[in-house]
């Protein structure tokens, strides 16, 4: 089965070609530079950029895979959740192409795709579902923080989410407070490598709670007060102190993931989404799993952030399992809850 997948839910335009679970190409055009000056994603600009990039990305991915549009058997696209008009661009482009080629189309849930990206093996880039085991999956991005119990492939239950800011949003807002450029997460991560994570004691919100929900807005406020009281932190040279901020965010993410695994008897934790590129988060999750004899699975950073390969891999898997195709007039679902699947 030769499948073309598109992803346009936020600020990455991406197209991938998948043949029977193997990724032949995965082209990602990031708009980070475009939105940098505004300190966050501007939806109208994102849409305009998707419209500009979609056709070249698709062409590029087909060429890299060495296939023609006529060779395609099916087209998949992210149907939700995401920015409404950004979703609309990729969705309607993919439906139009499927209509013209007279081939079926399938809409994919962005977060459900994130759940399986840690199971992609490198060289060749391929879904390693034969290695799958029940796991607790942490999805952490700029817009979402979710803890999901994945009992088997295509069977999951959302057990926690954020009650306010997402983890990536927290990284970005705190980075902005201390004068770092957007997106702050990667910059803060880089600077934190030289800092002392125990230098300042920031709150670990909801860590001791019995449930699996998260809250990050209080931490952001606590850093704001701290910056006001301790102005040297806002001096770029002192930015390494953000190691303490990073430690607070990571302790909560790791603590909750471990507690969920223990309580639900899972022996594997997976992580995906932009924040799962964070070096401390990866190291702490790996250590926690190693100490308990569990497995830790995380994709290469390029597959942690938004990409069409994960959309295509899930679409392929769903079709293999007899899931139905979507209709060509299906609309985007900007706030499609993962628990509804
Ligand atoms: O998944 P993603 O590319 O896009 C969506 O939000 O959907 O995630 C972007 C988020 C941003 O908030 C960015 O600051 C954060 O992921 N991020 C990181 C790191 N790399 C990306 N946060 C902490 N450490 C990193 N190394
Ligand atoms: Zn995402």
CSV table of C-alpha atoms and ligand atoms in Angstrom, one decimal:
chain,number,residue,atom,x,y,z
A,1,UNK,CA,0.0,0.0,0.0
A,2,UNK,CA,1.5,3.3,-1.1
A,3,UNK,CA,0.3,6.1,1.1
A,4,UNK,CA,0.8,9.9,1.1
A,5,UNK,CA,0.2,11.7,4.4
A,6,UNK,CA,-0.1,15.4,5.2
A,7,UNK,CA,0.2,17.3,8.5
A,8,UNK,CA,-0.7,21.0,8.8
A,9,UNK,CA,-2.3,21.2,12.3
A,10,UNK,CA,0.0,24.0,13.6
A,11,UNK,CA,3.1,25.6,12.2
A,12,UNK,CA,4.7,22.7,10.4
A,13,UNK,CA,3.8,21.8,6.8
A,14,UNK,CA,4.7,18.2,6.3
A,15,UNK,CA,4.3,15.5,3.6
A,16,UNK,CA,5.4,11.9,3.9
A,17,UNK,CA,5.2,8.8,1.6
A,18,UNK,CA,4.8,5.5,3.4
A,19,UNK,CA,5.0,2.0,1.7
A,20,UNK,CA,3.7,-0.8,4.0
A,21,UNK,CA,4.8,0.9,7.2
A,22,UNK,CA,8.2,2.0,5.8
A,23,UNK,CA,8.8,5.7,5.5
A,24,UNK,CA,10.1,6.5,2.0
A,25,UNK,CA,10.2,10.3,2.6
A,26,UNK,CA,9.2,12.7,5.3
A,27,UNK,CA,9.5,16.4,4.3
A,28,UNK,CA,8.9,19.0,7.1
A,29,UNK,CA,8.8,22.7,6.4
A,30,UNK,CA,8.9,24.5,9.7
A,31,UNK,CA,7.6,28.1,10.1
A,32,UNK,CA,9.4,28.8,13.4
A,33,UNK,CA,11.4,31.6,11.9
A,34,UNK,CA,8.3,33.3,10.5
A,35,UNK,CA,6.5,33.3,13.9
A,36,UNK,CA,9.7,34.1,16.0
A,37,UNK,CA,9.3,37.9,15.8
A,38,UNK,CA,5.7,37.6,17.2
A,39,UNK,CA,6.8,35.4,20.1
A,40,UNK,CA,4.2,32.7,19.2
A,41,UNK,CA,2.3,31.1,16.3
A,42,UNK,CA,0.1,33.7,14.4
A,43,UNK,CA,-2.7,31.5,12.9
A,44,UNK,CA,-3.3,33.7,9.8
A,45,UNK,CA,0.4,33.7,8.9
A,46,UNK,CA,0.5,29.9,9.5
A,47,UNK,CA,-2.4,29.4,7.1
A,48,UNK,CA,-0.8,31.5,4.4
A,49,UNK,CA,2.5,29.7,4.8
A,50,UNK,CA,0.8,26.2,4.6
A,51,UNK,CA,-0.9,27.3,1.3
A,52,UNK,CA,2.4,28.3,0.0
A,53,UNK,CA,4.3,25.2,1.1
A,54,UNK,CA,1.8,22.4,0.6
A,55,UNK,CA,2.3,21.8,-3.1
A,56,UNK,CA,6.2,22.0,-3.0
A,57,UNK,CA,6.3,19.7,0.1
A,58,UNK,CA,4.1,17.1,-1.5
A,59,UNK,CA,6.1,17.3,-4.7
A,60,UNK,CA,9.4,17.1,-2.8
A,61,UNK,CA,8.2,14.0,-0.8
A,62,UNK,CA,7.0,12.2,-3.9
A,63,UNK,CA,10.3,12.9,-5.7
A,64,UNK,CA,12.4,11.8,-2.7
A,65,UNK,CA,10.4,8.6,-2.4
A,66,UNK,CA,10.8,8.0,-6.2
A,67,UNK,CA,7.1,7.7,-6.8
A,68,UNK,CA,4.4,9.5,-8.9
A,69,UNK,CA,1.0,10.8,-7.8
A,70,UNK,CA,-0.6,8.1,-10.1
A,71,UNK,CA,1.2,5.4,-8.0
A,72,UNK,CA,-0.6,6.4,-4.8
A,73,UNK,CA,-3.2,4.1,-3.3
A,74,UNK,CA,-4.5,6.2,-0.4
A,75,UNK,CA,-4.1,9.7,1.1
A,76,UNK,CA,-4.2,10.5,4.8
A,77,UNK,CA,-4.2,13.9,6.6
A,78,UNK,CA,-4.5,15.3,10.1
A,79,UNK,CA,-8.2,16.0,10.7
A,80,UNK,CA,-7.7,17.4,14.2
A,81,UNK,CA,-7.0,18.7,16.8
A,82,UNK,CA,-5.2,21.9,15.8
A,83,UNK,CA,-5.6,25.5,14.5
A,84,UNK,CA,-8.9,25.4,12.5
A,85,UNK,CA,-7.8,27.0,9.3
A,86,UNK,CA,-4.4,25.4,9.4
A,87,UNK,CA,-6.1,22.0,9.5
A,88,UNK,CA,-8.4,23.1,6.7
A,89,UNK,CA,-5.5,23.7,4.3
A,90,UNK,CA,-4.0,20.2,4.5
A,91,UNK,CA,-7.4,18.5,4.8
A,92,UNK,CA,-8.9,20.0,1.7
A,93,UNK,CA,-5.7,19.8,-0.3
A,94,UNK,CA,-5.5,16.0,0.5
A,95,UNK,CA,-9.2,15.5,-0.2
A,96,UNK,CA,-8.9,17.3,-3.5
A,97,UNK,CA,-6.0,15.2,-4.5
A,98,UNK,CA,-7.7,12.0,-3.5
A,99,UNK,CA,-10.8,13.1,-5.5
A,100,UNK,CA,-8.7,13.9,-8.6
A,101,UNK,CA,-6.8,10.6,-8.3
A,102,UNK,CA,-10.0,8.6,-7.5
A,103,UNK,CA,-8.4,7.0,-4.5
A,104,UNK,CA,-9.6,6.8,-0.8
A,105,UNK,CA,-8.9,9.2,1.9
A,106,UNK,CA,-8.5,8.9,5.7
A,107,UNK,CA,-8.5,11.5,8.5
A,108,UNK,CA,-6.2,11.0,11.4
A,109,UNK,CA,-6.1,12.3,15.0
A,110,UNK,CA,-2.9,14.2,15.6
A,111,UNK,CA,-2.4,13.0,19.2
A,112,UNK,CA,-3.2,9.4,18.4
A,113,UNK,CA,-0.4,9.6,15.8
A,114,UNK,CA,1.9,11.0,18.5
A,115,UNK,CA,1.2,7.9,20.6
A,116,UNK,CA,2.9,5.6,18.1
A,117,UNK,CA,5.8,7.8,16.9
A,118,UNK,CA,8.1,6.4,19.7
A,119,UNK,CA,7.7,3.0,18.1
A,120,UNK,CA,9.4,4.1,14.9
A,121,UNK,CA,12.7,2.4,14.3
A,122,UNK,CA,15.6,4.1,12.4
A,123,UNK,CA,17.2,2.9,9.2
A,124,UNK,CA,15.0,2.1,7.6
A,125,UNK,CA,12.5,4.5,9.2
A,126,UNK,CA,9.8,1.9,10.0
A,127,UNK,CA,7.0,1.2,12.4
A,128,UNK,CA,8.3,-1.3,14.9
A,129,UNK,CA,5.0,-2.5,16.1
A,130,UNK,CA,6.4,-6.0,16.7
A,131,UNK,CA,8.2,-4.5,19.6
A,132,UNK,CA,5.1,-2.9,21.0
A,133,UNK,CA,4.1,-3.4,24.7
A,134,UNK,CA,1.5,-1.7,26.8
A,135,UNK,CA,2.7,1.7,28.0
A,136,UNK,CA,2.1,5.0,29.6
A,137,UNK,CA,2.5,7.6,26.9
A,138,UNK,CA,3.4,11.2,27.7
A,139,UNK,CA,2.5,13.7,24.9
A,140,UNK,CA,4.1,17.1,25.6
A,141,UNK,CA,4.0,19.9,23.1
A,142,UNK,CA,3.4,23.6,22.8
A,143,UNK,CA,-0.3,23.1,22.8
A,144,UNK,CA,-0.9,19.9,24.8
A,145,UNK,CA,0.1,17.9,27.8
A,146,UNK,CA,-1.5,14.4,28.0
A,147,UNK,CA,-0.9,11.2,29.9
A,148,UNK,CA,-2.4,8.2,28.1
A,149,UNK,CA,-2.6,4.6,29.0
A,150,UNK,CA,-2.0,2.6,25.8
A,151,UNK,CA,-3.2,-0.9,26.5
A,152,UNK,CA,-2.7,-2.2,23.0
A,153,UNK,CA,-2.2,-0.8,19.5
A,154,UNK,CA,-5.3,1.4,18.7
A,155,UNK,CA,-6.6,0.9,22.2
A,156,UNK,CA,-5.9,3.7,24.7
A,157,UNK,CA,-7.4,5.7,27.6
A,158,UNK,CA,-6.5,9.3,28.5
A,159,UNK,CA,-5.7,9.4,32.2
A,160,UNK,CA,-4.5,13.0,32.6
A,161,UNK,CA,-4.1,16.4,31.0
A,162,UNK,CA,-3.2,19.9,31.9
A,163,UNK,CA,-5.7,22.1,33.6
A,164,UNK,CA,-4.1,25.3,32.3
A,165,UNK,CA,-0.9,25.8,30.3
A,166,UNK,CA,0.8,23.0,28.3
A,167,UNK,CA,4.3,22.0,29.2
A,168,UNK,CA,5.8,23.6,26.0
A,169,UNK,CA,3.8,26.7,26.6
A,170,UNK,CA,5.3,26.9,30.1
A,171,UNK,CA,8.8,26.5,28.7
A,172,UNK,CA,8.1,29.2,26.1
A,173,UNK,CA,6.5,31.7,28.5
A,174,UNK,CA,9.2,31.4,31.1
A,175,UNK,CA,11.9,31.7,28.5
A,176,UNK,CA,10.3,34.9,27.3
A,177,UNK,CA,10.2,36.2,30.9
A,178,UNK,CA,13.9,35.7,31.2
A,179,UNK,CA,14.6,37.3,27.9
A,180,UNK,CA,15.2,34.3,25.6
A,181,UNK,CA,13.9,34.1,22.0
A,182,UNK,CA,10.9,32.1,20.8
A,183,UNK,CA,10.5,29.1,20.9
A,184,UNK,CA,12.1,29.2,24.3
A,185,UNK,CA,12.1,25.5,25.0
A,186,UNK,CA,15.2,24.5,23.0
A,187,UNK,CA,17.1,27.6,24.0
A,188,UNK,CA,16.3,27.1,27.7
A,189,UNK,CA,17.4,23.4,27.4
A,190,UNK,CA,20.7,24.4,25.8
A,191,UNK,CA,21.4,27.0,28.5
A,192,UNK,CA,20.3,24.8,31.3
A,193,UNK,CA,23.1,22.3,30.5
A,194,UNK,CA,25.6,24.6,32.1
A,195,UNK,CA,23.4,25.5,35.1
A,196,UNK,CA,22.7,23.9,38.5
A,197,UNK,CA,19.2,22.4,38.6
A,198,UNK,CA,19.1,22.6,42.4
A,199,UNK,CA,20.1,26.2,42.6
A,200,UNK,CA,16.6,27.6,43.0
A,201,UNK,CA,13.6,25.7,44.4
A,202,UNK,CA,10.7,26.4,42.1
A,203,UNK,CA,7.3,24.7,42.8
A,204,UNK,CA,6.4,21.3,41.3
A,205,UNK,CA,2.6,21.9,40.8
A,206,UNK,CA,0.3,18.9,41.5
A,207,UNK,CA,3.2,16.5,41.8
A,208,UNK,CA,1.9,15.1,45.1
A,209,UNK,CA,-1.7,14.9,43.8
A,210,UNK,CA,-3.2,11.5,43.6
A,211,UNK,CA,-4.4,12.1,40.0
A,212,UNK,CA,-2.6,12.4,36.8
A,213,UNK,CA,-3.5,16.0,35.8
A,214,UNK,CA,-0.9,18.8,35.4
A,215,UNK,CA,-0.8,22.5,36.0
A,216,UNK,CA,1.9,24.8,34.9
A,217,UNK,CA,0.6,28.4,35.2
A,218,UNK,CA,1.5,28.6,38.9
A,219,UNK,CA,5.1,27.8,38.1
A,220,UNK,CA,5.2,30.5,35.5
A,221,UNK,CA,3.8,33.0,38.0
A,222,UNK,CA,6.4,31.9,40.6
A,223,UNK,CA,9.2,32.5,38.1
A,224,UNK,CA,7.8,36.0,37.3
A,225,UNK,CA,7.9,37.0,41.0
A,226,UNK,CA,11.4,35.5,41.3
A,227,UNK,CA,12.6,37.5,38.2
A,228,UNK,CA,11.2,40.7,39.7
A,229,UNK,CA,12.9,40.0,43.0
A,230,UNK,CA,16.2,38.7,41.5
A,231,UNK,CA,16.8,40.9,38.4
A,232,UNK,CA,20.1,39.2,37.6
A,233,UNK,CA,18.2,36.2,36.3
A,234,UNK,CA,16.8,38.4,33.5
A,235,UNK,CA,20.4,39.2,32.4
A,236,UNK,CA,21.2,36.8,29.5
A,237,UNK,CA,24.5,35.8,31.2
A,238,UNK,CA,22.5,34.5,34.1
A,239,UNK,CA,20.1,32.5,32.0
A,240,UNK,CA,21.8,29.3,33.0
A,241,UNK,CA,19.7,29.6,36.2
A,242,UNK,CA,16.9,28.3,34.0
A,243,UNK,CA,18.3,24.9,34.9
A,244,UNK,CA,16.2,25.1,38.0
A,245,UNK,CA,13.1,26.0,36.0
A,246,UNK,CA,13.7,23.1,33.7
A,247,UNK,CA,14.2,20.7,36.7
A,248,UNK,CA,10.8,21.7,38.1
A,249,UNK,CA,9.0,21.1,34.9
A,250,UNK,CA,10.7,17.8,34.2
A,251,UNK,CA,10.2,16.5,37.8
A,252,UNK,CA,6.5,16.9,37.4
A,253,UNK,CA,6.4,15.3,34.0
A,254,UNK,CA,8.6,12.4,35.1
A,255,UNK,CA,6.9,12.0,38.5
A,256,UNK,CA,3.4,11.7,37.0
A,257,UNK,CA,4.5,9.3,34.3
A,258,UNK,CA,6.2,7.0,36.7
A,259,UNK,CA,3.3,7.1,39.2
A,260,UNK,CA,0.9,6.2,36.4
A,261,UNK,CA,3.0,3.3,35.2
A,262,UNK,CA,3.3,2.0,38.8
A,263,UNK,CA,-0.4,2.3,39.5
A,264,UNK,CA,-1.6,0.8,36.2
A,265,UNK,CA,1.1,-1.9,36.2
A,266,UNK,CA,2.8,-0.8,32.9
A,267,UNK,CA,6.4,-1.6,32.4
A,268,UNK,CA,7.1,0.9,29.6
A,269,UNK,CA,6.9,4.7,29.3
A,270,UNK,CA,6.9,6.5,25.9
A,271,UNK,CA,7.2,10.2,25.1
A,272,UNK,CA,6.5,12.4,22.1
A,273,UNK,CA,5.8,16.0,21.1
A,274,UNK,CA,8.2,18.9,20.9
A,275,UNK,CA,9.1,18.9,24.7
A,276,UNK,CA,10.2,15.3,24.5
A,277,UNK,CA,13.3,16.6,22.7
A,278,UNK,CA,14.3,18.1,26.1
A,279,UNK,CA,17.6,16.6,27.1
A,280,UNK,CA,16.8,16.5,30.9
A,281,UNK,CA,13.4,15.0,30.3
A,282,UNK,CA,14.8,12.3,28.1
A,283,UNK,CA,17.6,11.5,30.6
A,284,UNK,CA,15.3,11.5,33.7
A,285,UNK,CA,12.7,9.3,32.0
A,286,UNK,CA,15.4,6.9,30.8
A,287,UNK,CA,16.9,6.7,34.3
A,288,UNK,CA,13.6,6.2,36.0
A,289,UNK,CA,12.7,3.3,33.7
A,290,UNK,CA,16.2,1.8,33.9
A,291,UNK,CA,16.0,1.8,37.7
A,292,UNK,CA,12.7,-0.1,37.6
A,293,UNK,CA,13.6,-2.5,34.8
A,294,UNK,CA,11.1,-0.9,32.5
A,295,UNK,CA,11.5,0.2,28.9
A,296,UNK,CA,11.7,3.8,27.8
A,297,UNK,CA,10.8,4.6,24.2
A,298,UNK,CA,11.2,8.0,22.6
A,299,UNK,CA,11.7,8.9,18.9
A,300,UNK,CA,14.6,10.8,17.4
A,301,UNK,CA,14.0,14.5,17.9
A,302,UNK,CA,13.0,14.9,14.3
A,303,UNK,CA,10.1,12.6,14.8
A,304,UNK,CA,9.1,14.0,18.2
A,305,UNK,CA,8.0,17.3,16.7
A,306,UNK,CA,5.1,17.5,14.2
A,307,UNK,CA,5.6,15.5,11.1
A,308,UNK,CA,3.6,13.7,8.4
A,309,UNK,CA,5.4,10.3,8.8
A,310,UNK,CA,3.6,9.7,12.1
A,311,UNK,CA,0.3,10.5,10.5
A,312,UNK,CA,1.0,8.1,7.6
A,313,UNK,CA,2.2,5.3,9.9
A,314,UNK,CA,-1.0,5.4,12.0
A,315,UNK,CA,-3.1,5.6,8.8
A,316,UNK,CA,-1.4,2.5,7.4
A,317,UNK,CA,-1.9,0.6,10.7
A,318,UNK,CA,-5.6,1.6,10.9
A,319,UNK,CA,-6.3,0.5,7.4
A,320,UNK,CA,-4.5,-2.8,8.0
A,321,UNK,CA,-6.9,-3.3,10.9
A,322,UNK,CA,-9.9,-2.7,8.8
A,323,UNK,CA,-10.7,0.9,9.8
A,324,UNK,CA,-13.0,2.7,7.4
A,325,UNK,CA,-12.0,5.4,5.0
A,326,UNK,CA,-13.2,8.9,5.6
A,327,UNK,CA,-15.5,10.9,3.3
A,328,UNK,CA,-14.2,13.6,0.9
A,329,UNK,CA,-16.4,16.2,2.5
A,330,UNK,CA,-15.2,15.5,6.1
A,331,UNK,CA,-14.4,18.7,7.9
A,332,UNK,CA,-11.5,19.5,10.3
A,333,UNK,CA,-12.1,18.8,14.0
A,334,UNK,CA,-10.1,21.5,15.7
A,335,UNK,CA,-10.9,20.3,19.3
A,336,UNK,CA,-11.3,16.6,18.8
A,337,UNK,CA,-10.7,14.9,22.2
A,338,UNK,CA,-8.4,11.9,22.1
A,339,UNK,CA,-10.7,10.1,24.6
A,340,UNK,CA,-13.5,10.2,22.0
A,341,UNK,CA,-11.7,7.7,19.7
B,1,LIG,O1,5.2,19.3,19.0
B,1,LIG,P1,5.7,20.7,18.7
B,1,LIG,O2,6.7,20.9,17.6
B,1,LIG,O3,4.5,21.6,18.2
B,1,LIG,C1,3.3,21.8,18.8
B,1,LIG,O4,3.2,22.6,19.8
B,1,LIG,O5,2.3,21.1,18.4
B,1,LIG,O6,6.2,21.4,20.0
B,1,LIG,C2,6.7,22.7,20.1
B,1,LIG,C3,7.0,22.9,21.6
B,1,LIG,C4,7.5,24.4,21.9
B,1,LIG,O7,6.8,24.8,23.0
B,1,LIG,C5,9.0,24.2,22.1
B,1,LIG,O8,9.5,25.2,23.0
B,1,LIG,C6,9.0,22.9,22.8
B,1,LIG,O9,8.1,22.1,22.0
B,1,LIG,N1,10.4,22.3,22.7
B,1,LIG,C7,11.2,22.1,23.8
B,1,LIG,C8,12.4,21.6,23.3
B,1,LIG,N2,12.3,21.5,21.9
B,1,LIG,C9,11.0,21.9,21.6
B,1,LIG,N3,10.9,22.3,25.1
B,1,LIG,C10,11.9,22.0,25.9
B,1,LIG,N4,13.1,21.5,25.5
B,1,LIG,C11,13.4,21.3,24.2
B,1,LIG,N5,14.6,20.8,23.8
B,2,LIG,ZN1,2.0,17.6,17.9
